mmCIF file of C-alpha atoms in Angstrom:
data_model
loop_
_atom_site.group_PDB
_atom_site.id
_atom_site.type_symbol
_atom_site.label_atom_id
_atom_site.label_comp_id
_atom_site.label_asym_id
_atom_site.label_seq_id
_atom_site.Cartn_x
_atom_site.Cartn_y
_atom_site.Cartn_z
ATOM 1 C CA MET A 1 100.534 17.064 -94.903
ATOM 2 C CA LYS A 2 100.917 17.411 -91.245
ATOM 3 C CA LEU A 3 99.591 13.658 -90.625
ATOM 4 C CA ILE A 4 101.978 11.914 -93.235
ATOM 5 C CA ILE A 5 104.605 13.688 -91.610
ATOM 6 C CA LEU A 6 103.146 12.460 -88.141
ATOM 7 C CA ILE A 7 103.255 8.997 -89.418
ATOM 8 C CA LEU A 8 106.523 9.180 -90.831
ATOM 9 C CA LEU A 9 107.779 9.888 -87.299
ATOM 10 C CA LEU A 10 106.029 7.503 -85.763
ATOM 11 C CA ILE A 11 107.456 4.755 -87.916
ATOM 12 C CA LEU A 12 110.667 6.349 -87.749
ATOM 13 C CA THR A 13 110.873 6.810 -84.089
ATOM 14 C CA SER A 14 109.496 3.423 -83.491
ATOM 15 C CA ASN A 15 112.382 1.730 -85.528
ATOM 16 C CA ILE A 16 114.908 3.293 -83.660
ATOM 17 C CA LEU A 17 113.763 2.379 -80.167
ATOM 18 C CA ALA A 18 112.656 -1.372 -81.028
ATOM 19 C CA ASN A 19 115.174 -4.247 -80.888
ATOM 20 C CA GLU A 20 115.196 -7.664 -82.477
ATOM 21 C CA ASP A 21 113.362 -9.142 -79.156
ATOM 22 C CA GLY A 22 111.069 -5.801 -78.756
ATOM 23 C CA GLU A 23 112.533 -4.609 -76.210
ATOM 24 C CA TYR A 24 113.819 -0.834 -76.095
ATOM 25 C CA SER A 25 117.456 -1.104 -76.099
ATOM 26 C CA PHE A 26 117.947 2.679 -75.050
ATOM 27 C CA ILE A 27 116.793 1.664 -71.534
ATOM 28 C CA HIS A 28 119.203 -1.307 -71.396
ATOM 29 C CA GLY A 29 121.944 -0.585 -72.812
ATOM 30 C CA LYS A 30 122.939 2.896 -70.944
ATOM 31 C CA THR A 31 121.848 1.515 -67.533
ATOM 32 C CA GLN A 32 123.699 -1.660 -67.358
ATOM 33 C CA VAL A 33 127.071 -1.642 -65.405
ATOM 34 C CA LYS A 34 129.565 -3.747 -67.279
ATOM 35 C CA ASN A 35 131.535 -4.455 -64.230
ATOM 36 C CA PRO A 36 130.027 -3.599 -60.816
ATOM 37 C CA TYR A 37 133.048 -4.650 -58.563
ATOM 38 C CA ASP A 38 135.192 -2.030 -60.439
ATOM 39 C CA VAL A 39 132.674 1.055 -59.136
ATOM 40 C CA ARG A 40 133.876 2.799 -56.065
ATOM 41 C CA ASP A 41 131.229 2.930 -53.056
ATOM 42 C CA PRO A 42 129.711 6.212 -52.837
ATOM 43 C CA PHE A 43 129.536 6.260 -49.168
ATOM 44 C CA LYS A 44 133.543 5.229 -48.500
ATOM 45 C CA ARG A 45 136.260 7.949 -48.320
ATOM 46 C CA LYS A 46 139.204 7.335 -50.442
ATOM 47 C CA VAL A 47 141.991 6.399 -48.605
ATOM 48 C CA SER A 48 144.968 8.199 -49.227
ATOM 49 C CA ASN A 49 148.706 7.017 -49.100
ATOM 50 C CA ARG A 50 150.438 9.219 -46.535
ATOM 51 C CA GLN A 51 152.596 7.650 -44.496
ATOM 52 C CA LYS A 52 151.585 7.266 -40.739
ATOM 53 C CA SER A 53 153.825 9.584 -39.051
ATOM 54 C CA LEU A 54 155.081 8.080 -35.487
ATOM 55 C CA LYS A 55 152.318 8.735 -32.692
ATOM 56 C CA SER A 56 154.814 10.076 -29.958
ATOM 57 C CA LYS A 57 158.015 12.426 -30.916
ATOM 58 C CA ASP A 58 159.546 10.852 -27.617
ATOM 59 C CA ILE A 59 160.612 7.510 -29.399
ATOM 60 C CA LYS A 60 164.228 7.798 -29.865
ATOM 61 C CA LYS A 61 166.236 4.397 -30.900
ATOM 62 C CA GLY A 62 163.919 2.137 -29.340
ATOM 63 C CA ILE A 63 163.968 3.908 -25.912
ATOM 64 C CA PHE A 64 160.737 5.627 -24.515
ATOM 65 C CA ASP A 65 161.301 8.656 -22.893
ATOM 66 C CA ASN A 66 158.161 10.135 -20.528
ATOM 67 C CA SER A 67 159.630 12.621 -19.062
ATOM 68 C CA SER A 68 158.339 15.426 -21.315
ATOM 69 C CA SER A 69 154.824 14.672 -21.922
ATOM 70 C CA SER A 70 152.983 17.406 -23.937
ATOM 71 C CA ILE A 71 149.374 17.932 -24.469
ATOM 72 C CA GLU A 72 150.143 17.497 -28.358
ATOM 73 C CA ASP A 73 150.051 13.843 -27.438
ATOM 74 C CA LYS A 74 146.750 13.530 -26.080
ATOM 75 C CA TYR A 75 143.221 13.189 -27.770
ATOM 76 C CA SER A 76 141.326 16.581 -27.566
ATOM 77 C CA ASP A 77 138.048 14.494 -26.016
ATOM 78 C CA SER A 78 140.226 13.573 -22.978
ATOM 79 C CA ILE A 79 141.258 17.334 -22.038
ATOM 80 C CA LYS A 80 139.124 19.318 -19.865
ATOM 81 C CA ILE A 81 139.997 23.019 -19.130
ATOM 82 C CA VAL A 82 139.752 24.065 -15.455
ATOM 83 C CA GLY A 83 140.827 27.559 -15.950
ATOM 84 C CA VAL A 84 140.795 30.536 -17.958
ATOM 85 C CA MET A 85 143.132 33.551 -17.846
ATOM 86 C CA ILE A 86 141.966 36.817 -19.649
ATOM 87 C CA GLY A 87 144.403 39.626 -20.356
ATOM 88 C CA LYS A 88 146.928 40.966 -22.853
ATOM 89 C CA GLU A 89 147.519 37.339 -23.964
ATOM 90 C CA ARG A 90 144.878 34.816 -23.298
ATOM 91 C CA ARG A 91 146.017 31.460 -21.805
ATOM 92 C CA ALA A 92 144.021 28.170 -20.625
ATOM 93 C CA MET A 93 144.803 25.869 -18.069
ATOM 94 C CA ALA A 94 143.990 22.077 -19.173
ATOM 95 C CA LYS A 95 144.501 18.576 -17.566
ATOM 96 C CA VAL A 96 143.740 15.000 -19.014
ATOM 97 C CA ILE A 97 141.157 13.433 -17.877
ATOM 98 C CA GLY A 98 142.828 10.887 -15.313
ATOM 99 C CA GLY A 99 146.146 12.474 -14.753
ATOM 100 C CA ASN A 100 147.624 14.742 -12.585
ATOM 101 C CA GLU A 101 149.455 17.383 -14.732
ATOM 102 C CA THR A 102 148.312 20.565 -16.085
ATOM 103 C CA PHE A 103 149.118 22.255 -19.111
ATOM 104 C CA ILE A 104 149.026 26.187 -20.308
ATOM 105 C CA VAL A 105 147.252 26.341 -23.476
ATOM 106 C CA LYS A 106 147.581 29.646 -25.677
ATOM 107 C CA GLU A 107 145.606 30.834 -29.060
ATOM 108 C CA GLY A 108 147.516 29.252 -32.113
ATOM 109 C CA MET A 109 148.543 26.238 -30.235
ATOM 110 C CA LYS A 110 147.851 23.028 -31.736
ATOM 111 C CA ILE A 111 146.313 20.289 -29.430
ATOM 112 C CA GLY A 112 145.365 16.874 -29.599
ATOM 113 C CA GLN A 113 146.687 13.917 -31.772
ATOM 114 C CA HIS A 114 144.580 15.432 -35.126
ATOM 115 C CA GLY A 115 146.093 18.625 -34.907
ATOM 116 C CA ALA A 116 143.150 20.948 -33.648
ATOM 117 C CA GLU A 117 144.206 24.471 -33.390
ATOM 118 C CA VAL A 118 143.052 26.677 -30.659
ATOM 119 C CA LYS A 119 140.735 29.564 -32.191
ATOM 120 C CA ALA A 120 139.856 31.706 -29.248
ATOM 121 C CA ILE A 121 140.269 31.566 -25.631
ATOM 122 C CA LEU A 122 137.057 32.942 -24.226
ATOM 123 C CA PRO A 123 135.788 33.254 -20.465
ATOM 124 C CA GLY A 124 133.482 30.185 -21.154
ATOM 125 C CA GLY A 125 135.867 28.143 -22.185
ATOM 126 C CA VAL A 126 138.352 27.500 -25.221
ATOM 127 C CA VAL A 127 137.270 27.291 -29.086
ATOM 128 C CA LEU A 128 139.033 24.434 -30.841
ATOM 129 C CA VAL A 129 139.002 24.254 -34.981
ATOM 130 C CA GLU A 130 139.963 20.929 -36.687
ATOM 131 C CA LYS A 131 140.386 20.275 -40.182
ATOM 132 C CA ILE A 132 138.794 16.618 -41.106
ATOM 133 C CA ARG A 133 137.652 15.061 -44.749
ATOM 134 C CA ASN A 134 133.926 14.259 -45.161
ATOM 135 C CA VAL A 135 132.264 11.165 -46.626
ATOM 136 C CA TYR A 136 132.714 13.287 -49.783
ATOM 137 C CA ASP A 137 136.341 13.483 -49.366
ATOM 138 C CA GLN A 138 136.288 17.456 -49.035
ATOM 139 C CA GLU A 139 137.989 19.342 -46.583
ATOM 140 C CA GLU A 140 135.765 20.312 -43.523
ATOM 141 C CA TYR A 141 136.267 22.323 -40.276
ATOM 142 C CA LEU A 142 135.120 20.984 -37.189
ATOM 143 C CA GLU A 143 134.590 23.663 -34.542
ATOM 144 C CA THR A 144 134.309 22.349 -30.815
ATOM 145 C CA VAL A 145 133.695 24.352 -27.741
ATOM 146 C CA LEU A 146 135.709 23.050 -24.505
ATOM 147 C CA PRO A 147 133.782 24.256 -21.426
ATOM 148 C CA VAL A 148 135.471 25.201 -18.124
ATOM 149 C CA THR A 149 134.966 22.768 -15.826
ATOM 150 C CA GLY A 150 135.515 22.005 -12.032
ATOM 151 C CA ASN A 151 138.168 19.782 -10.785
#
């Protein structure tokens, strides 16, 4: 009895798996992509449709006014910390590399064009936290420490 059931199962599975050409249809039918150019590249991020804002808030009616520059317009990797004031209100003094102007930075301020926020001012430097999107299009926080350097 067991032998008859085993033979019937083998016959049924061989008929299901066999194709007219003798190939197995369950392998080729499910792994074949009909139009491979419509499939999204998994290594590229999705491009958002957000409108890009003006890089400088000082542009008004076609006239550029450079008199009120701020640290928010600079890139965070071009900023160096030259001094730290520890007390009730912690503050840091920052300079832009290649510039002469000194800026006062407080906790909670936004620095740089990507909007990195100053989370902590420590005796050794300043901690910046920046929200980025990774390759999987997920939000991720990037922590950067700007150490105190000399002139």
